[in-house]
Amino acid sequence: MMDQPIKFYQTGTFTVGNRLLAEHERSVQANMRRTNSLNSGHRACQGCGEALGARYAIDAAMQASGGRVMAANATGCLEVFSTPYPETSWQIPWIHSLFGNAAAVASGMAAAMRVKGRKGVKVIAQGGDGGTTDIGFGCLSGMFERNDDVLYICYDNEAYMNTGVQRSSATPPAARTATTMAVGDHPGNVFGTGKNLPLIAMAHRIPYVATASVANLRDLEAKVTRAMGIPGARYVHIHVPCPLGWGSAPENTIRVARLAVESGLFPLFEAEHGRIVSRYLLRRRVPVDEYLKLQRRFAHLFGKQPDLETLAAIQEMADRNIEELQLAP
Ligand SMILES: Cc1ncc(C[n+]2csc(CCOP(=O)(O)OP(=O)(O)O)c2C)c(N)n1
Ligand code: SF4
């Protein structure tokens, strides 16, 4: 029988558990003492990026704060699948706010902790892109402007998924949703419109803003950990594929997320007080088609006659991100 050498070169790259690393370098999830803050038994769809992102983010937050985290959660998939009354999958103090006021509720929680002198307790607000970029935007901007001591986490699945896939201001141009009529020539947001909330958060000059992806869970954990150590308003925007709304295979969630990053459509970076301080350089740059083809919401672009014009416009969006954020090594 032929010997086959074992290759350990992937350690610390795409591997999630990282049990091959020294103990102090391992991920939160590789640690047997992790909180399991979003525990098993919830009702997310198979392959849900939001469930994965939330579990990693909140477990990292719990580790960073010595287990002293409480959260306000906007209405949306994360809230619905985790807490069908009278059950809950959360292993942390957790409050369901309204759809649009998670940031305001969290600001109140932080104020209450301050008044009571409970300095070690950290407050997180979280919600989907609809609850964050649309209906909750005013409360969030106020939280930023007052520099309230809250970490806000947006799980961006690029539409209102919980109510059956409607367009949000984070839906990409040309992405089909189940029920929202196209405004111009394409479904989704009109090219050149929509909201880029990480950049808007940076414009508030808050202490910390980061983008993250379930494609790079070590990076996600590191950014949440970093955010937990900074006082004041912080914002982490996590890209989380939704197999149901995007029409992607559940087993492709990580691959789809990775292609979004590697194509330049979802850049990863960190910013402090409005200035970019780190960026994830693209070691393998892929054309946007590779990302789009895995999702039925873009299937109309790949018919017998591919819509080359629209594909070129999407490629241009990615190229612009790469150029503006200097993502190419
Ligand atoms: C004021 C108000 N309007 C509408 C709704 C209905 N609603 C509940 S969740 C939701 C969509 C949530 O979308 P998003 O925030 O993107 O989170 P996702 O479900 O995609 O994770 C809507 C429209 C509501 N609960 N409250
Ligand atoms: S609809 Fe999408 S976001 Fe909601 S639970 Fe299913 S996969 Fe997750």
GROMACS .gro file of C-alpha atoms and ligand atoms in nm:
model
  363
    1MET     CA    1   0.000   0.000   0.000
    2MET     CA    2   0.128   0.347  -0.091
    3ASP     CA    3   0.195   0.591   0.192
    4GLN     CA    4   0.014   0.918   0.153
    5PRO     CA    5   0.173   1.212   0.335
    6ILE     CA    6  -0.071   1.416   0.543
    7LYS     CA    7  -0.070   1.784   0.452
    8PHE     CA    8  -0.122   2.029   0.734
    9TYR     CA    9  -0.081   2.338   0.519
   10GLN     CA   10  -0.445   2.434   0.548
   11THR     CA   11  -0.417   2.493   0.919
   12GLY     CA   12  -0.512   2.849   0.997
   13THR     CA   13  -0.651   2.913   0.650
   14PHE     CA   14  -0.989   2.772   0.551
   15THR     CA   15  -1.017   2.528   0.839
   16VAL     CA   16  -1.272   2.616   1.101
   17GLY     CA   17  -1.181   2.427   1.415
   18ASN     CA   18  -0.806   2.481   1.399
   19ARG     CA   19  -0.742   2.210   1.655
   20LEU     CA   20  -0.398   2.164   1.500
   21LEU     CA   21  -0.290   2.506   1.620
   22ALA     CA   22  -0.142   2.587   1.959
   23GLU     CA   23  -0.418   2.626   2.219
   24HIS     CA   24  -0.392   3.005   2.246
   25GLU     CA   25  -0.426   3.036   1.865
   26ARG     CA   26  -0.737   2.821   1.829
   27SER     CA   27  -1.079   2.953   1.735
   28VAL     CA   28  -1.350   3.005   1.994
   29GLN     CA   29  -1.547   2.719   1.839
   30ALA     CA   30  -1.250   2.482   1.880
   31ASN     CA   31  -1.259   2.549   2.253
   32MET     CA   32  -1.457   2.293   2.452
   33ARG     CA   33  -1.555   2.572   2.695
   34ARG     CA   34  -1.736   2.774   2.426
   35THR     CA   35  -2.076   2.902   2.532
   36ASN     CA   36  -2.298   2.750   2.260
   37SER     CA   37  -2.481   3.081   2.294
   38LEU     CA   38  -2.714   2.992   2.007
   39ASN     CA   39  -2.779   2.632   2.094
   40SER     CA   40  -2.904   2.338   1.889
   41GLY     CA   41  -3.275   2.285   1.833
   42HIS     CA   42  -3.353   2.614   1.663
   43ARG     CA   43  -3.552   2.617   1.341
   44ALA     CA   44  -3.327   2.783   1.085
   45CYS     CA   45  -3.326   2.633   0.736
   46GLN     CA   46  -3.054   2.388   0.643
   47GLY     CA   47  -2.735   2.576   0.554
   48CYS     CA   48  -2.856   2.908   0.701
   49GLY     CA   49  -2.564   3.153   0.700
   50GLU     CA   50  -2.735   3.374   0.957
   51ALA     CA   51  -2.753   3.094   1.217
   52LEU     CA   52  -2.386   3.015   1.161
   53GLY     CA   53  -2.277   3.378   1.174
   54ALA     CA   54  -2.475   3.449   1.490
   55ARG     CA   55  -2.340   3.145   1.669
   56TYR     CA   56  -1.979   3.239   1.593
   57ALA     CA   57  -2.027   3.608   1.665
   58ILE     CA   58  -2.205   3.571   1.998
   59ASP     CA   59  -1.980   3.289   2.119
   60ALA     CA   60  -1.679   3.509   2.044
   61ALA     CA   61  -1.845   3.799   2.226
   62MET     CA   62  -1.913   3.577   2.524
   63GLN     CA   63  -1.552   3.460   2.538
   64ALA     CA   64  -1.423   3.816   2.507
   65SER     CA   65  -1.642   3.943   2.792
   66GLY     CA   66  -1.606   3.653   3.033
   67GLY     CA   67  -1.967   3.549   2.965
   68ARG     CA   68  -2.123   3.888   3.048
   69VAL     CA   69  -2.326   3.965   2.735
   70MET     CA   70  -2.689   4.051   2.684
   71ALA     CA   71  -2.856   4.113   2.352
   72ALA     CA   72  -3.148   4.293   2.192
   73ASN     CA   73  -3.266   4.124   1.873
   74ALA     CA   74  -3.471   4.286   1.599
   75THR     CA   75  -3.760   4.096   1.447
   76GLY     CA   76  -3.644   3.879   1.159
   77CYS     CA   77  -3.531   3.526   1.080
   78LEU     CA   78  -3.275   3.511   1.361
   79GLU     CA   79  -3.535   3.609   1.619
   80VAL     CA   80  -3.810   3.387   1.476
   81PHE     CA   81  -3.610   3.068   1.426
   82SER     CA   82  -3.437   3.095   1.765
   83THR     CA   83  -3.736   3.171   1.988
   84PRO     CA   84  -4.063   3.004   1.891
   85TYR     CA   85  -4.262   3.070   2.210
   86PRO     CA   86  -4.218   2.926   2.472
   87GLU     CA   87  -3.883   2.787   2.361
   88THR     CA   88  -3.547   2.954   2.310
   89SER     CA   89  -3.210   2.849   2.175
   90TRP     CA   90  -3.030   3.140   2.339
   91GLN     CA   91  -2.800   3.073   2.632
   92ILE     CA   92  -2.763   3.445   2.711
   93PRO     CA   93  -3.001   3.713   2.847
   94TRP     CA   94  -3.184   3.808   2.529
   95ILE     CA   95  -3.468   4.046   2.452
   96HIS     CA   96  -3.683   4.065   2.139
   97SER     CA   97  -3.721   4.429   2.041
   98LEU     CA   98  -3.946   4.555   1.764
   99PHE     CA   99  -3.842   4.520   1.401
  100GLY     CA  100  -3.703   4.872   1.384
  101ASN     CA  101  -3.575   4.962   1.732
  102ALA     CA  102  -3.310   4.707   1.836
  103ALA     CA  103  -3.043   4.980   1.848
  104ALA     CA  104  -3.260   5.203   2.070
  105VAL     CA  105  -3.350   4.916   2.304
  106ALA     CA  106  -2.982   4.824   2.331
  107SER     CA  107  -2.891   5.187   2.403
  108GLY     CA  108  -3.143   5.176   2.690
  109MET     CA  109  -2.995   4.852   2.819
  110ALA     CA  110  -2.646   5.005   2.814
  111ALA     CA  111  -2.776   5.314   2.998
  112ALA     CA  112  -2.940   5.094   3.260
  113MET     CA  113  -2.614   4.906   3.316
  114ARG     CA  114  -2.432   5.238   3.353
  115VAL     CA  115  -2.683   5.369   3.607
  116LYS     CA  116  -2.660   5.047   3.806
  117GLY     CA  117  -2.280   5.061   3.797
  118ARG     CA  118  -2.251   4.722   3.625
  119LYS     CA  119  -1.950   4.808   3.417
  120GLY     CA  120  -1.853   4.458   3.301
  121VAL     CA  121  -2.183   4.379   3.128
  122LYS     CA  122  -2.165   4.421   2.750
  123VAL     CA  123  -2.466   4.496   2.531
  124ILE     CA  124  -2.517   4.370   2.177
  125ALA     CA  125  -2.792   4.462   1.932
  126GLN     CA  126  -2.847   4.246   1.627
  127GLY     CA  127  -3.074   4.213   1.329
  128GLY     CA  128  -3.104   4.142   0.960
  129ASP     CA  129  -3.027   4.386   0.681
  130GLY     CA  130  -3.391   4.498   0.657
  131GLY     CA  131  -3.408   4.574   1.030
  132THR     CA  132  -3.073   4.750   1.007
  133THR     CA  133  -3.048   4.936   0.677
  134ASP     CA  134  -3.418   5.021   0.638
  135ILE     CA  135  -3.664   5.041   0.927
  136GLY     CA  136  -3.401   5.044   1.205
  137PHE     CA  137  -3.168   5.290   1.038
  138GLY     CA  138  -3.276   5.600   1.232
  139CYS     CA  139  -3.235   5.431   1.571
  140LEU     CA  140  -2.898   5.293   1.464
  141SER     CA  141  -2.772   5.629   1.340
  142GLY     CA  142  -2.876   5.780   1.675
  143MET     CA  143  -2.690   5.509   1.861
  144PHE     CA  144  -2.380   5.589   1.654
  145GLU     CA  145  -2.418   5.963   1.694
  146ARG     CA  146  -2.444   5.938   2.076
  147ASN     CA  147  -2.155   5.685   2.075
  148ASP     CA  148  -2.362   5.454   2.297
  149ASP     CA  149  -2.168   5.163   2.442
  150VAL     CA  150  -2.324   4.897   2.218
  151LEU     CA  151  -2.196   4.653   1.958
  152TYR     CA  152  -2.447   4.634   1.673
  153ILE     CA  153  -2.423   4.326   1.450
  154CYS     CA  154  -2.603   4.319   1.116
  155TYR     CA  155  -2.650   3.979   0.954
  156ASP     CA  156  -2.676   4.073   0.589
  157ASN     CA  157  -2.863   3.817   0.379
  158GLU     CA  158  -2.952   4.089   0.129
  159ALA     CA  159  -3.331   4.081   0.163
  160TYR     CA  160  -3.624   4.053   0.406
  161MET     CA  161  -3.613   3.676   0.435
  162ASN     CA  162  -3.842   3.613   0.729
  163THR     CA  163  -4.146   3.750   0.548
  164GLY     CA  164  -4.086   3.562   0.224
  165VAL     CA  165  -3.799   3.740   0.047
  166GLN     CA  166  -3.866   4.107  -0.026
  167ARG     CA  167  -3.608   4.359  -0.149
  168SER     CA  168  -3.423   4.562   0.113
  169SER     CA  169  -3.185   4.854   0.057
  170ALA     CA  170  -2.905   4.594   0.080
  171THR     CA  171  -3.040   4.375  -0.203
  172PRO     CA  172  -2.787   4.374  -0.489
  173PRO     CA  173  -2.883   4.498  -0.834
  174ALA     CA  174  -3.030   4.226  -1.060
  175ALA     CA  175  -3.107   3.991  -0.767
  176ARG     CA  176  -3.457   3.848  -0.794
  177THR     CA  177  -3.671   3.847  -0.483
  178ALA     CA  178  -3.990   3.645  -0.442
  179THR     CA  179  -4.239   3.930  -0.424
  180THR     CA  180  -4.085   4.272  -0.497
  181MET     CA  181  -4.155   4.402  -0.847
  182ALA     CA  182  -3.860   4.544  -1.043
  183VAL     CA  183  -3.852   4.924  -1.034
  184GLY     CA  184  -3.637   4.973  -1.343
  185ASP     CA  185  -3.495   4.727  -1.593
  186HIS     CA  186  -3.381   4.483  -1.329
  187PRO     CA  187  -3.507   4.331  -1.004
  188GLY     CA  188  -3.322   4.419  -0.683
  189ASN     CA  189  -3.182   4.767  -0.632
  190VAL     CA  190  -3.127   4.986  -0.934
  191PHE     CA  191  -2.756   4.995  -1.023
  192GLY     CA  192  -2.584   5.275  -0.833
  193THR     CA  193  -2.849   5.291  -0.558
  194GLY     CA  194  -2.905   5.099  -0.235
  195LYS     CA  195  -2.720   5.150   0.093
  196ASN     CA  196  -2.371   5.053   0.196
  197LEU     CA  197  -2.414   5.055   0.572
  198PRO     CA  198  -2.052   4.988   0.672
  199LEU     CA  199  -1.951   5.305   0.484
  200ILE     CA  200  -2.240   5.498   0.639
  201ALA     CA  201  -2.134   5.376   0.983
  202MET     CA  202  -1.779   5.493   0.909
  203ALA     CA  203  -1.913   5.834   0.818
  204HIS     CA  204  -2.037   5.862   1.180
  205ARG     CA  205  -1.669   5.824   1.284
  206ILE     CA  206  -1.760   5.568   1.547
  207PRO     CA  207  -1.471   5.387   1.719
  208TYR     CA  208  -1.498   5.060   1.524
  209VAL     CA  209  -1.660   4.930   1.204
  210ALA     CA  210  -1.587   4.594   1.042
  211THR     CA  211  -1.722   4.372   0.769
  212ALA     CA  212  -1.701   3.995   0.808
  213SER     CA  213  -1.823   3.682   0.634
  214VAL     CA  214  -1.916   3.329   0.729
  215ALA     CA  215  -1.656   3.234   0.466
  216ASN     CA  216  -1.384   3.336   0.707
  217LEU     CA  217  -1.497   3.244   1.054
  218ARG     CA  218  -1.160   3.301   1.220
  219ASP     CA  219  -1.159   3.655   1.087
  220LEU     CA  220  -1.520   3.700   1.205
  221GLU     CA  221  -1.433   3.584   1.555
  222ALA     CA  222  -1.127   3.811   1.565
  223LYS     CA  223  -1.330   4.116   1.461
  224VAL     CA  224  -1.605   4.054   1.717
  225THR     CA  225  -1.340   3.997   1.984
  226ARG     CA  226  -1.172   4.321   1.888
  227ALA     CA  227  -1.505   4.509   1.889
  228MET     CA  228  -1.584   4.379   2.238
  229GLY     CA  229  -1.267   4.539   2.375
  230ILE     CA  230  -1.349   4.888   2.248
  231PRO     CA  231  -1.585   5.120   2.440
  232GLY     CA  232  -1.853   5.319   2.257
  233ALA     CA  233  -2.054   5.245   1.944
  234ARG     CA  234  -1.929   4.962   1.729
  235TYR     CA  235  -2.070   4.807   1.412
  236VAL     CA  236  -1.997   4.465   1.256
  237HIS     CA  237  -2.165   4.379   0.926
  238ILE     CA  238  -2.162   4.005   0.848
  239HIS     CA  239  -2.239   3.860   0.505
  240VAL     CA  240  -2.462   3.554   0.555
  241PRO     CA  241  -2.593   3.359   0.252
  242CYS     CA  242  -2.956   3.248   0.272
  243PRO     CA  243  -3.015   2.925   0.074
  244LEU     CA  244  -3.392   2.981   0.070
  245GLY     CA  245  -3.389   3.342  -0.050
  246TRP     CA  246  -3.086   3.317  -0.278
  247GLY     CA  247  -3.178   2.982  -0.431
  248SER     CA  248  -2.841   2.832  -0.342
  249ALA     CA  249  -2.777   2.478  -0.227
  250PRO     CA  250  -2.755   2.452   0.154
  251GLU     CA  251  -2.421   2.275   0.126
  252ASN     CA  252  -2.285   2.568  -0.076
  253THR     CA  253  -2.332   2.836   0.191
  254ILE     CA  254  -1.962   2.872   0.270
  255ARG     CA  255  -1.859   2.844  -0.095
  256VAL     CA  256  -2.106   3.116  -0.198
  257ALA     CA  257  -1.990   3.342   0.085
  258ARG     CA  258  -1.627   3.285  -0.010
  259LEU     CA  259  -1.691   3.368  -0.376
  260ALA     CA  260  -1.860   3.693  -0.271
  261VAL     CA  261  -1.539   3.789  -0.091
  262GLU     CA  262  -1.298   3.662  -0.358
  263SER     CA  263  -1.484   3.833  -0.641
  264GLY     CA  264  -1.467   4.166  -0.458
  265LEU     CA  265  -1.845   4.196  -0.423
  266PHE     CA  266  -1.824   4.172  -0.043
  267PRO     CA  267  -1.497   4.332   0.074
  268LEU     CA  268  -1.363   4.256   0.421
  269PHE     CA  269  -1.210   4.542   0.617
  270GLU     CA  270  -1.189   4.716   0.954
  271ALA     CA  271  -1.213   5.087   1.024
  272GLU     CA  272  -1.146   5.297   1.333
  273HIS     CA  273  -1.296   5.642   1.375
  274GLY     CA  274  -1.386   5.654   1.005
  275ARG     CA  275  -1.048   5.538   0.869
  276ILE     CA  276  -0.979   5.196   0.720
  277VAL     CA  277  -0.709   5.025   0.926
  278SER     CA  278  -0.704   4.676   0.777
  279ARG     CA  279  -0.833   4.498   0.468
  280TYR     CA  280  -0.847   4.136   0.358
  281LEU     CA  281  -0.636   4.113   0.044
  282LEU     CA  282  -0.764   3.885  -0.232
  283ARG     CA  283  -0.515   3.607  -0.282
  284ARG     CA  284  -0.739   3.450  -0.549
  285ARG     CA  285  -0.951   3.686  -0.754
  286VAL     CA  286  -1.252   3.527  -0.924
  287PRO     CA  287  -1.495   3.666  -1.182
  288VAL     CA  288  -1.839   3.753  -1.044
  289ASP     CA  289  -2.003   3.487  -1.267
  290GLU     CA  290  -1.860   3.215  -1.042
  291TYR     CA  291  -2.048   3.364  -0.747
  292LEU     CA  292  -2.370   3.450  -0.931
  293LYS     CA  293  -2.409   3.113  -1.107
  294LEU     CA  294  -2.456   2.928  -0.780
  295GLN     CA  295  -2.773   3.128  -0.699
  296ARG     CA  296  -3.117   3.100  -0.861
  297ARG     CA  297  -3.188   3.467  -0.783
  298PHE     CA  298  -2.944   3.547  -1.067
  299ALA     CA  299  -3.047   3.260  -1.297
  300HIS     CA  300  -3.218   3.499  -1.544
  301LEU     CA  301  -2.872   3.638  -1.628
  302PHE     CA  302  -2.753   3.297  -1.752
  303GLY     CA  303  -3.025   3.187  -1.993
  304LYS     CA  304  -2.965   3.069  -2.351
  305GLN     CA  305  -2.854   3.423  -2.423
  306PRO     CA  306  -2.656   3.537  -2.116
  307ASP     CA  307  -2.724   3.897  -2.019
  308LEU     CA  308  -2.368   4.013  -2.080
  309GLU     CA  309  -2.446   4.378  -2.022
  310THR     CA  310  -2.584   4.320  -1.672
  311LEU     CA  311  -2.304   4.076  -1.587
  312ALA     CA  312  -2.050   4.338  -1.692
  313ALA     CA  313  -2.222   4.597  -1.472
  314ILE     CA  314  -2.197   4.360  -1.171
  315GLN     CA  315  -1.832   4.289  -1.255
  316GLU     CA  316  -1.773   4.663  -1.259
  317MET     CA  317  -1.916   4.692  -0.906
  318ALA     CA  318  -1.668   4.428  -0.786
  319ASP     CA  319  -1.375   4.590  -0.971
  320ARG     CA  320  -1.462   4.924  -0.819
  321ASN     CA  321  -1.461   4.779  -0.467
  322ILE     CA  322  -1.122   4.618  -0.532
  323GLU     CA  323  -0.980   4.941  -0.665
  324GLU     CA  324  -1.130   5.178  -0.407
  325LEU     CA  325  -1.050   4.958  -0.107
  326GLN     CA  326  -0.715   4.842  -0.251
  327LEU     CA  327  -0.799   4.475  -0.209
  328ALA     CA  328  -0.560   4.337  -0.471
  329PRO     CA  329  -0.217   4.247  -0.324
  330LIG     C1  330  -4.311   4.747   1.186
  330LIG     C2  331  -4.304   4.612   1.125
  330LIG     N1  332  -4.318   4.599   0.992
  330LIG     C3  333  -4.309   4.478   0.935
  330LIG     C4  334  -4.289   4.366   1.013
  330LIG     C5  335  -4.286   4.232   0.949
  330LIG     N2  336  -4.154   4.177   0.942
  330LIG     C6  337  -4.105   4.094   1.037
  330LIG     S1  338  -3.952   4.037   1.005
  330LIG     C7  339  -3.949   4.121   0.859
  330LIG     C8  340  -3.832   4.109   0.765
  330LIG     C9  341  -3.699   4.094   0.832
  330LIG     O1  342  -3.598   4.112   0.737
  330LIG     P1  343  -3.450   4.136   0.779
  330LIG     O2  344  -3.439   4.241   0.881
  330LIG     O3  345  -3.371   4.155   0.655
  330LIG     O4  346  -3.409   4.000   0.850
  330LIG     P2  347  -3.405   3.850   0.793
  330LIG     O5  348  -3.537   3.789   0.820
  330LIG     O6  349  -3.373   3.858   0.647
  330LIG     O7  350  -3.296   3.788   0.870
  330LIG    C10  351  -4.066   4.195   0.839
  330LIG    C11  352  -4.094   4.276   0.720
  330LIG    C12  353  -4.276   4.384   1.152
  330LIG     N3  354  -4.253   4.280   1.235
  330LIG     N4  355  -4.284   4.507   1.206
  331SF4     S1  356  -3.494   3.200   0.523
  331SF4    FE1  357  -3.272   3.229   0.501
  331SF4     S2  358  -3.207   3.356   0.677
  331SF4    FE2  359  -3.410   3.270   0.722
  331SF4     S3  360  -3.370   3.080   0.838
  331SF4    FE3  361  -3.391   3.024   0.619
  331SF4     S4  362  -3.181   3.028   0.537
  331SF4    FE4  363  -3.179   3.140   0.733
   0.00000   0.00000   0.00000
